XYZ file of C-alpha atoms in Angstrom:
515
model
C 6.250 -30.902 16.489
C 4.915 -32.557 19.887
C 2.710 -35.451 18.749
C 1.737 -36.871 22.256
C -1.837 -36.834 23.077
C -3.567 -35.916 26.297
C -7.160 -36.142 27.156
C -9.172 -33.166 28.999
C -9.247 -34.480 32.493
C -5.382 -34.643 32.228
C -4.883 -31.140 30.967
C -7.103 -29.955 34.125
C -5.030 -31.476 36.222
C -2.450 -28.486 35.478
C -4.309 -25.487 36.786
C -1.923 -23.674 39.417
C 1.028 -21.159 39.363
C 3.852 -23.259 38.841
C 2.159 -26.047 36.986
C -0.283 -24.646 34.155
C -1.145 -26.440 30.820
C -3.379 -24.626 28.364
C -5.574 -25.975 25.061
C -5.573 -24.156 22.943
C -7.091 -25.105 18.902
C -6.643 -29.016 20.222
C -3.235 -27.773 21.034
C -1.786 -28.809 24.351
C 0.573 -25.628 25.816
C 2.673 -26.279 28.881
C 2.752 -22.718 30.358
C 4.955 -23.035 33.573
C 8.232 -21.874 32.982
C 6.718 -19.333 30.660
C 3.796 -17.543 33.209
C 6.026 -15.806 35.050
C 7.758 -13.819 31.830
C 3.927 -13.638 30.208
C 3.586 -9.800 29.178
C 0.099 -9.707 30.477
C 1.151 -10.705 33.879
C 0.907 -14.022 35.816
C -2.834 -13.832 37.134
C -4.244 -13.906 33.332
C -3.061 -17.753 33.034
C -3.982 -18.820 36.775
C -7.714 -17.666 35.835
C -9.653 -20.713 36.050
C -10.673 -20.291 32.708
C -7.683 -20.556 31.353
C -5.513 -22.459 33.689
C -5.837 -26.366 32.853
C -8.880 -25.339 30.379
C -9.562 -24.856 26.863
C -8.327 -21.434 26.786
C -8.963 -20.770 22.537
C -11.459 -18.684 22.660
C -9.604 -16.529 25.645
C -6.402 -16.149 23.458
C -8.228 -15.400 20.232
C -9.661 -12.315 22.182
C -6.031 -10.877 23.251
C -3.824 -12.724 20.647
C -3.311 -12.463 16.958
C -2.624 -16.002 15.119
C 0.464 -15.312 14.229
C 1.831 -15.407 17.801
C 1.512 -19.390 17.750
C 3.546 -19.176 14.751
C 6.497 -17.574 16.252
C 9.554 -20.058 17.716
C 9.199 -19.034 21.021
C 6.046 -19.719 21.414
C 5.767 -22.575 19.335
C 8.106 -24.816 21.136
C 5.556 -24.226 24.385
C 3.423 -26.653 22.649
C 3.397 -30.542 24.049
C 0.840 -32.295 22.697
C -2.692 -32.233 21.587
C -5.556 -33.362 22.546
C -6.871 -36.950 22.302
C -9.700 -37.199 18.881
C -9.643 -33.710 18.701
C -8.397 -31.506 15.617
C -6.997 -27.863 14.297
C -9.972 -25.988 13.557
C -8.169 -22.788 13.247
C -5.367 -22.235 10.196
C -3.581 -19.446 8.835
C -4.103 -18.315 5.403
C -1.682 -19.969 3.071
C 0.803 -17.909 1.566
C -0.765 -16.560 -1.825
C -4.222 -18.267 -1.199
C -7.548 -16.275 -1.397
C -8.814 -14.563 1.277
C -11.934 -16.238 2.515
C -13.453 -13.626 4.475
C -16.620 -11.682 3.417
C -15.698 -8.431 1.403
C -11.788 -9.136 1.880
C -11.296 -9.787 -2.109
C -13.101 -7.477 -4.965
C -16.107 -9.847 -6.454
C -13.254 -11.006 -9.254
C -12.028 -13.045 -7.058
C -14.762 -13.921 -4.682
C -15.992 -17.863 -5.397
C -19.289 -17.421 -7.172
C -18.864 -13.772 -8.415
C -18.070 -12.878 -11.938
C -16.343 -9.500 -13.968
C -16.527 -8.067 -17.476
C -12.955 -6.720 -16.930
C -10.641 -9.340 -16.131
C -9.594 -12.799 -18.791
C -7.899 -15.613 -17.320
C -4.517 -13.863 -17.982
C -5.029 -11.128 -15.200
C -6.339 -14.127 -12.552
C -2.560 -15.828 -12.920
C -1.146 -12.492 -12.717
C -2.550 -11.916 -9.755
C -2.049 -15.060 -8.083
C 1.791 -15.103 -8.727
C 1.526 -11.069 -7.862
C 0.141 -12.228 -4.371
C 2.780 -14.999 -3.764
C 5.556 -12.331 -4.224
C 4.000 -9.528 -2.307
C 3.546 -12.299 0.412
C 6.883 -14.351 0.419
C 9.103 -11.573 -0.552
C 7.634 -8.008 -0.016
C 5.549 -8.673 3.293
C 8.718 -9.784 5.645
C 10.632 -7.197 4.406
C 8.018 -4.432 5.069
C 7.175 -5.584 8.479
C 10.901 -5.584 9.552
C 11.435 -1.881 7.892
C 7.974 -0.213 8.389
C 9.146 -0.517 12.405
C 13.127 0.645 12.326
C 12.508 3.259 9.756
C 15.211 1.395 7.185
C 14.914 1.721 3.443
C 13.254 -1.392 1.859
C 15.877 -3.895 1.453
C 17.957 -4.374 -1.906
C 17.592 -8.279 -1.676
C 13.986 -6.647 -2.510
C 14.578 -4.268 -5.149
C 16.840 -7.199 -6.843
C 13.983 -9.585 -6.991
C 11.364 -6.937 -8.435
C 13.629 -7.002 -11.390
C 13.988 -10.219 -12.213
C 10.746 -10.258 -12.829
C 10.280 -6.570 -14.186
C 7.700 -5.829 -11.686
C 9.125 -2.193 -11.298
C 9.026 -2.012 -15.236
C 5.507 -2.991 -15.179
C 4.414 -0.861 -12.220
C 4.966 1.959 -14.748
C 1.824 0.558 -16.735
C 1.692 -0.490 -20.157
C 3.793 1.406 -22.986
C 6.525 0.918 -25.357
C 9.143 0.157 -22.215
C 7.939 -3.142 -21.778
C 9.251 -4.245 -25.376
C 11.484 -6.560 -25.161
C 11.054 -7.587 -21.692
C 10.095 -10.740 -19.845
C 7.158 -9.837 -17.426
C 6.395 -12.143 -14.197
C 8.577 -14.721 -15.545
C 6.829 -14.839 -19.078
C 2.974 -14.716 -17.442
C 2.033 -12.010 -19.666
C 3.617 -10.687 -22.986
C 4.719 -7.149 -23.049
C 2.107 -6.483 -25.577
C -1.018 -7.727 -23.839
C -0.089 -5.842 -20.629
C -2.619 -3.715 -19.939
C -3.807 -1.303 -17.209
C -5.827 -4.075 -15.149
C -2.766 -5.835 -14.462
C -0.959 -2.764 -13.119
C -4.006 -2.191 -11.171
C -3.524 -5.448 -9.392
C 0.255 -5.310 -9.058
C -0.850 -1.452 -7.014
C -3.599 -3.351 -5.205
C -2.060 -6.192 -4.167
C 1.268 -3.820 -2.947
C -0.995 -2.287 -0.849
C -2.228 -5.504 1.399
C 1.078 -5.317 3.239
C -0.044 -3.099 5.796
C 2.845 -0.823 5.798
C 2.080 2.301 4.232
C 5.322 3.897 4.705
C 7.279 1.143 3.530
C 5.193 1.089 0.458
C 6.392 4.616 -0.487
C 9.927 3.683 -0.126
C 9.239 0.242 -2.510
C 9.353 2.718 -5.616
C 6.601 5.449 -4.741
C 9.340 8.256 -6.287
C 10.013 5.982 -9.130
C 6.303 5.328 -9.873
C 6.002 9.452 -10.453
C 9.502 10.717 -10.721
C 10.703 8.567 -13.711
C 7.223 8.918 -16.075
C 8.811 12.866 -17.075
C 11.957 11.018 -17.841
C 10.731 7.982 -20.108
C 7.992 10.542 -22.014
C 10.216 13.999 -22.208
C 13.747 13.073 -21.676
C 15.951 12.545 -24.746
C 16.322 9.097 -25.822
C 20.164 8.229 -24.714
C 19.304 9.476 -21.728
C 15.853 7.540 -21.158
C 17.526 4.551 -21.964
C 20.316 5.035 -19.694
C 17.914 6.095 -16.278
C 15.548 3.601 -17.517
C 17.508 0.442 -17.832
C 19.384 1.388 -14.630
C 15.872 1.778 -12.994
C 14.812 -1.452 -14.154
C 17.583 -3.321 -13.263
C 16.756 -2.156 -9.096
C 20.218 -0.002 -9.042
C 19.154 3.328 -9.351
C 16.365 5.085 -8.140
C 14.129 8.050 -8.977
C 12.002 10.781 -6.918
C 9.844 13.714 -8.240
C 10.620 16.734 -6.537
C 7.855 19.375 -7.338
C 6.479 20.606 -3.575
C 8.528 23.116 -2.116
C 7.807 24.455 1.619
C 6.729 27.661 -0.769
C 4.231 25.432 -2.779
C 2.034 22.164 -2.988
C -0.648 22.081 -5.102
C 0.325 25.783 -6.431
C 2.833 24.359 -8.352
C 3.100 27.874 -10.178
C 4.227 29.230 -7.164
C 7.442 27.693 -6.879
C 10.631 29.402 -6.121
C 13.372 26.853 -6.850
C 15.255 28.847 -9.508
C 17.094 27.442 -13.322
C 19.268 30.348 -14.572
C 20.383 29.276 -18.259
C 24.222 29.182 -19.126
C 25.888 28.088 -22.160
C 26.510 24.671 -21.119
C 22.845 23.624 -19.744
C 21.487 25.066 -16.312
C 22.485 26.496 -13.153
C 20.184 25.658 -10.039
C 19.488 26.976 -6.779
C 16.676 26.377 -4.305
C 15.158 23.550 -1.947
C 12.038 20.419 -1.768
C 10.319 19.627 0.438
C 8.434 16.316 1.556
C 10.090 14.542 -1.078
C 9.373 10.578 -0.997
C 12.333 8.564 -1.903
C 14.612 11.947 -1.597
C 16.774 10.366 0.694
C 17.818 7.328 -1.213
C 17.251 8.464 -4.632
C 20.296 9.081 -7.143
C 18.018 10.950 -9.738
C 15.770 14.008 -8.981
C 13.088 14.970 -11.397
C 12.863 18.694 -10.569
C 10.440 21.346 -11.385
C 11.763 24.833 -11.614
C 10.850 28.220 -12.541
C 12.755 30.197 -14.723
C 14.352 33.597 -15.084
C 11.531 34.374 -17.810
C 8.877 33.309 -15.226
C 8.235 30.379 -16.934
C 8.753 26.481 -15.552
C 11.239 23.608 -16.768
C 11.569 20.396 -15.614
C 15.578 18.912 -14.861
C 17.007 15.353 -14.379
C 19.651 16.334 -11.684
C 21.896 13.165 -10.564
C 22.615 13.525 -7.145
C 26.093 15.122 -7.007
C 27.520 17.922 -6.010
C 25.203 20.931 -4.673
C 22.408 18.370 -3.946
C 22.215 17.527 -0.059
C 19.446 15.393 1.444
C 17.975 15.739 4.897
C 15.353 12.880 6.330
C 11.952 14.627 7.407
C 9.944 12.599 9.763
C 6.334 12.653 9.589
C 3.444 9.958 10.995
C 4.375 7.140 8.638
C 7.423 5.680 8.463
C 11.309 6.845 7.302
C 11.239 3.914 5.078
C 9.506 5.979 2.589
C 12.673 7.731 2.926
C 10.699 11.590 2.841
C 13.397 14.234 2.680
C 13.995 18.107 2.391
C 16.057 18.745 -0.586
C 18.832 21.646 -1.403
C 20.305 22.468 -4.565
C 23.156 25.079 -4.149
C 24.450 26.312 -7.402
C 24.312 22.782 -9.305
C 25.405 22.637 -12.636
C 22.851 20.570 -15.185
C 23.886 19.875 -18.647
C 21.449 20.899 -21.235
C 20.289 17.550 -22.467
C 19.014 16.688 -18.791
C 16.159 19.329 -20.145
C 12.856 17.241 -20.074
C 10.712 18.946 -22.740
C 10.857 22.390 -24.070
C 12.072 25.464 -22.012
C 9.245 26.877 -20.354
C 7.136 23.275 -21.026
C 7.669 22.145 -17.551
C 4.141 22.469 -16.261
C 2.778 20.319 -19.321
C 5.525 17.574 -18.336
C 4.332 17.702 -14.585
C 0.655 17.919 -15.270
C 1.326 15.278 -17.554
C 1.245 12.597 -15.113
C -1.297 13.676 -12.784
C -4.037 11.200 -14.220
C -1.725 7.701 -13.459
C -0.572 9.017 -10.151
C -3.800 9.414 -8.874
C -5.365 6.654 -9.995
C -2.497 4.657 -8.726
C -2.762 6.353 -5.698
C -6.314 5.512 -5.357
C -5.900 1.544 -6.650
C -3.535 1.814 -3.151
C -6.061 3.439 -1.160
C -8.938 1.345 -1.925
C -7.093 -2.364 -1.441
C -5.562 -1.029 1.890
C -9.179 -0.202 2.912
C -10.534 -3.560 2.239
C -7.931 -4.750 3.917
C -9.438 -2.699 7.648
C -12.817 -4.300 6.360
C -11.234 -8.200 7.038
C -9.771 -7.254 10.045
C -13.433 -5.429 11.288
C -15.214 -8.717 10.273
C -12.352 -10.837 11.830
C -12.894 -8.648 14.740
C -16.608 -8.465 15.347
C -16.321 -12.188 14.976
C -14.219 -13.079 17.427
C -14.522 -10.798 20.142
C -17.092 -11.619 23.338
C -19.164 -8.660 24.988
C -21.660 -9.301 27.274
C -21.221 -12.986 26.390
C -22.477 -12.775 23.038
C -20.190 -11.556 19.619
C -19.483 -7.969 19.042
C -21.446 -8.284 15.822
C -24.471 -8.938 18.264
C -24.559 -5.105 18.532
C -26.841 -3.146 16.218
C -24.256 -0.356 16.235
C -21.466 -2.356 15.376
C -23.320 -3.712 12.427
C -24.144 -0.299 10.988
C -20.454 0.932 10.993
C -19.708 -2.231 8.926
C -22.908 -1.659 6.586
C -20.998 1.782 5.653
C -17.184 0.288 5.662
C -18.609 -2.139 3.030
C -20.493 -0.093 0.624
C -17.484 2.719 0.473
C -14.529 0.199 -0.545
C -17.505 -1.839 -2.904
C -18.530 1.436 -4.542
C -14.785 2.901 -4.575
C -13.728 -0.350 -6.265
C -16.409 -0.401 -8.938
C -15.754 3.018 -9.515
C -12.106 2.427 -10.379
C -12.113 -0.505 -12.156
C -14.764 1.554 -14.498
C -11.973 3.782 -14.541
C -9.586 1.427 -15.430
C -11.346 0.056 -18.005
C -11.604 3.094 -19.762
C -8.110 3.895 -19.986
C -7.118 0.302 -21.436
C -9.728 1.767 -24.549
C -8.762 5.547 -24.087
C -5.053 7.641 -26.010
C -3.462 9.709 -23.729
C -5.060 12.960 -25.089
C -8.619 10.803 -24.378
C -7.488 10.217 -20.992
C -7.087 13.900 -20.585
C -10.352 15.310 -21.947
C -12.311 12.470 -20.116
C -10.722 10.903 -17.104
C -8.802 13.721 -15.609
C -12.364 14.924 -13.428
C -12.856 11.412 -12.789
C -9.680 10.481 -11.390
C -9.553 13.395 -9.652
C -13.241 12.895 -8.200
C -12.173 9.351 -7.667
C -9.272 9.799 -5.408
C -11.175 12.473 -3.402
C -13.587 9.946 -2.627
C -11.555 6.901 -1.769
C -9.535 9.082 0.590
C -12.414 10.354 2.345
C -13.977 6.989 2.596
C -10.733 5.903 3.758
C -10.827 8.350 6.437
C -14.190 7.307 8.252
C -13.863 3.525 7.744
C -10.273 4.185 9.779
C -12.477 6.118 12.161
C -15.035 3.692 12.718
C -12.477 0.646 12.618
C -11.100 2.381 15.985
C -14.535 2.686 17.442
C -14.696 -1.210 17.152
C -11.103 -2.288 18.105
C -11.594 0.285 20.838
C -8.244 0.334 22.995
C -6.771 -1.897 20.749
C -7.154 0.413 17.686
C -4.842 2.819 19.026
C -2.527 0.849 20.539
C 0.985 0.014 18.284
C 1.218 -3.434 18.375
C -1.375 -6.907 19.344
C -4.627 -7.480 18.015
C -5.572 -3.880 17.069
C -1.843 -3.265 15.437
C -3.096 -3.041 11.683
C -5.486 -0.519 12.533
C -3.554 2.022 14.782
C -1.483 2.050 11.309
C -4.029 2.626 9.044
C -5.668 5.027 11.036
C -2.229 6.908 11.575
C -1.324 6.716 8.021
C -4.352 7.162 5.987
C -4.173 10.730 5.745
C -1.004 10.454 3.656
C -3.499 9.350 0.688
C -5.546 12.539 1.134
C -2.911 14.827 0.631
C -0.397 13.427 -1.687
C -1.195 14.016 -5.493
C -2.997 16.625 -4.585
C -5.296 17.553 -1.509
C -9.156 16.374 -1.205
C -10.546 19.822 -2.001
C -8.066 20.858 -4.360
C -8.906 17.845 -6.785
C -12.352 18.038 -5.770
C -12.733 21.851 -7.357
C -10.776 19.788 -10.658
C -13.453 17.705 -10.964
C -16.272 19.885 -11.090
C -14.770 22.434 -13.178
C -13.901 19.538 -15.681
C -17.761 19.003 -15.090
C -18.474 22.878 -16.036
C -16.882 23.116 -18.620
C -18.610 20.458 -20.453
C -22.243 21.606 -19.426
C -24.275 22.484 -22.502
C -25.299 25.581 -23.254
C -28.927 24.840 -23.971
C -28.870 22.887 -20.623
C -32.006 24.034 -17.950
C -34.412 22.521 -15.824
């Protein structure tokens, strides 16, 4: 690092084309060689307010931090400037965010919870230094060329049984050593999934995220509570262990959310199954080596199949508005053969096994939703705080500070609601879940998507060009604003689980009930 000092009046001294030093943070920048390869073009640095000046505030406005951290531009820098110091640092990797609203209250300074014990607040900690040492580089690098998540990736989730645990508490923890002996298997509980989902999500690539295990987080549940127990061992443990991975393949182009509508045919043999048909938006499809199908039945009924992909089963990417990382895929069985014991639950069971996990992939989906939105509400305040208009902050406008009134109460209310939620469930069976949470979730994940949905509206209104625009300053939100909509319609579309929660409602009104 350069560690010769300058004072002001020499830094002014370089202030035309060919000779221009910069300040910025108490940083000294010689820009010469560099202005004429500058993306923005030349005449931005030969302003006089940048040229030979303290130019900090001028960058902030165009540049992310991060750019000073890059080699390129790093090795720019000369000196600094004489008695002055670095006002301006990045976050530390795994360090608390320090921003208003960018953490839940359990981990704001000053703010206490009912819900989490000291356990869950190292569990998160050493959640957040993976995500952000490990995960984060990874999902910036793939989010952009469309690659699968990296195995180097996959291989250090399971060291630590992350993709175990991301399954949520149950009887395939035993026996295993989770976060590197954090927590024991048997005090996991649904709070520290919950912040394993949430802190997954801060990575600000939604596609990528999919492709990090979003089949296996709904394709291998069927298989670990219906399959037969040489087989769950066998998928499981391979699982696990990062080498094999899972996708649920339910939607067909023929239907979503009908899933009694679907056409993909099992004809029973002696031996097991004979299948024929096609999936559609499948996450994980192209990658995955098992396929949790649902089919219908000659009788008209439904049954759920582990098919290993083999012959008969072909893959083919789709692209959509997120990225191929998530590896999304049309699917085509052609006469495959499945043995009988790949059966997960009874003959004509399968729409009990798919409903069964419903409940835990929306509320997964929703602990997702609701940390990526908080994450729009940092970058809004960052923002607002930062940017000049008419000489004076953006937050200096009345307008501005109503749109982040209403970004803040919808992630605060989403994220009260669901850690209620989530509470519940660590003191509710299975069949409770059902009877009591299945509205809620439902209700829950139509809200958080919908919320989601105007905060990434207004976050574009404030970032203005910059919020559509795929890369700088406004970068984070073009994503979330492209991407967002994924949440609403996976696990089941706004309306559709909206109708589910109010007939769950309904059908629990008393009969004596009036005004």
């Amino acid at each position: 690092m350069a560690s010769k000092e300058f004072t002001r009046e020499e830094v002014a001294k370089h202030n035309k084309e060919g000779d221009i030093w910069v300040i910025i943070d108490s940083k000294v920048y010689n820009l010469s060689k560099f202005a004429g390869m500058h993306p923005g073009g030349l005449s931005v640095l030969t302003d006089e307010e940048v040229a030979g000046s303290d130019a900090t505030e001028a960058f902030f406005s165009l540049h992310r931090f991060e750019v000073l951290q890059r080699p390129q531009y790093a090795r720019l820098q000369i000196g600094t400037v004489v008695d002055e110091k670095q006002q301006i640092f990045p976050r530390a990797i795994g360090a608390p965010r320090n921003v208003p609203y960018a953490e839940p209250t359990w981990l704001t300074s000053g703010y206490y919870s009912p819900y989490y014990s000291e356990s869950h607040r190292r569990f998160q900690s050493a959640c957040r230094k993976f995500v952000e040492e490990i995960i984060l580089p990874d999902s910036q690098a793939h989010e952009e060329d469309g690659k699968r998540p990296s195995q180097s990736v996959f291989d250090e989730m399971a060291k630590l049984n992350i993709i175990a645990m991301r399954l949520g508490p149950g009887p395939h923890l035993e026996g295993l050593e989770l976060m590197g002996g954090l927590v024991k298997p048997e005090e996991f509980d649904y709070f520290h999934e919950f912040i394993i989902g949430q802190e997954c999500a801060r990575v600000n690539a939604r596609g990528y995220l999919d492709g990090l295990g979003g089949g296996t987080f709904i394709g291998l549940p069927p298989i670990m509570n219906f399959g037969k127990p040489e087989l769950r061992k066998k998928i499981m443990t391979e699982v696990f262990a990062g080498r094999k991975f899972c996708c649920l393949a339910i939607t067909e182009a023929f239907a979503g959310s009908d899933v009694a509508g679907l056409k993909c045919l099992a004809k029973r043999v002696e031996s097991g199954w004979v299948v024929t048909g096609t999936k559609k938006w499948i996450t994980n499809a192209t990658f995955a080596d098992y396929f949790t199908v649902g089919c219908r039945t000659e009788k008209g009924g439904m049954v759920v199949l582990l098919i290993p992909r083999g012959p008969g089963v072909e893959t083919k990417q789709i692209k959509t508005s997120y990225s191929t990382a998530a590896g999304t895929g049309y699917v085509t069985f052609e006469n495959v053969h499945v043995p009988y014991e790949n059966t997960l639950g009874p003959e004509d069971g399968g729409l009990q096994v798919i409903l069964s996990n419903f409940n835990h992939e929306r509320w997964g989906m929703a602990c997702g939703s609701i940390s990526a939105q908080r994450n729009i509400v940092e970058e809004c305040l960052k923002w607002v705080s930062q940017r000049k208009v008419f000489g004076k902050p953006l937050h200096s406008q009345a307008v501005i500070r109503s749109k982040l009134a209403a970004m803040i109460s919808r992630v605060e209310s989403a994220q009260s609601w669901i850690e209620n939620i989530t509470y519940q469930m660590n003191h509710m069976n299975y069949k409770e879940q059902s009877n009591y949470l299945a509205g809620q979730i439902a209700l829950l994940k139509k809200y958080a998507t919908e919320t989601a949905q105007d905060t990434a509206r207004d976050a574009v209104q404030i970032f203005g060009g910059r919020g559509i625009t795929r890369s700088g300053m406004g970068r984070f939100i073009e994503h979330y604003h492209r991407t967002i909509t994924f949440d609403s319609v996976l696990g089941g579309a706004e309306d559709v689980l909206g109708d589910l929660g109010v007939r769950q409602a309904l059908r629990k009104m008393p009969k004596n009930a009036r005004l």
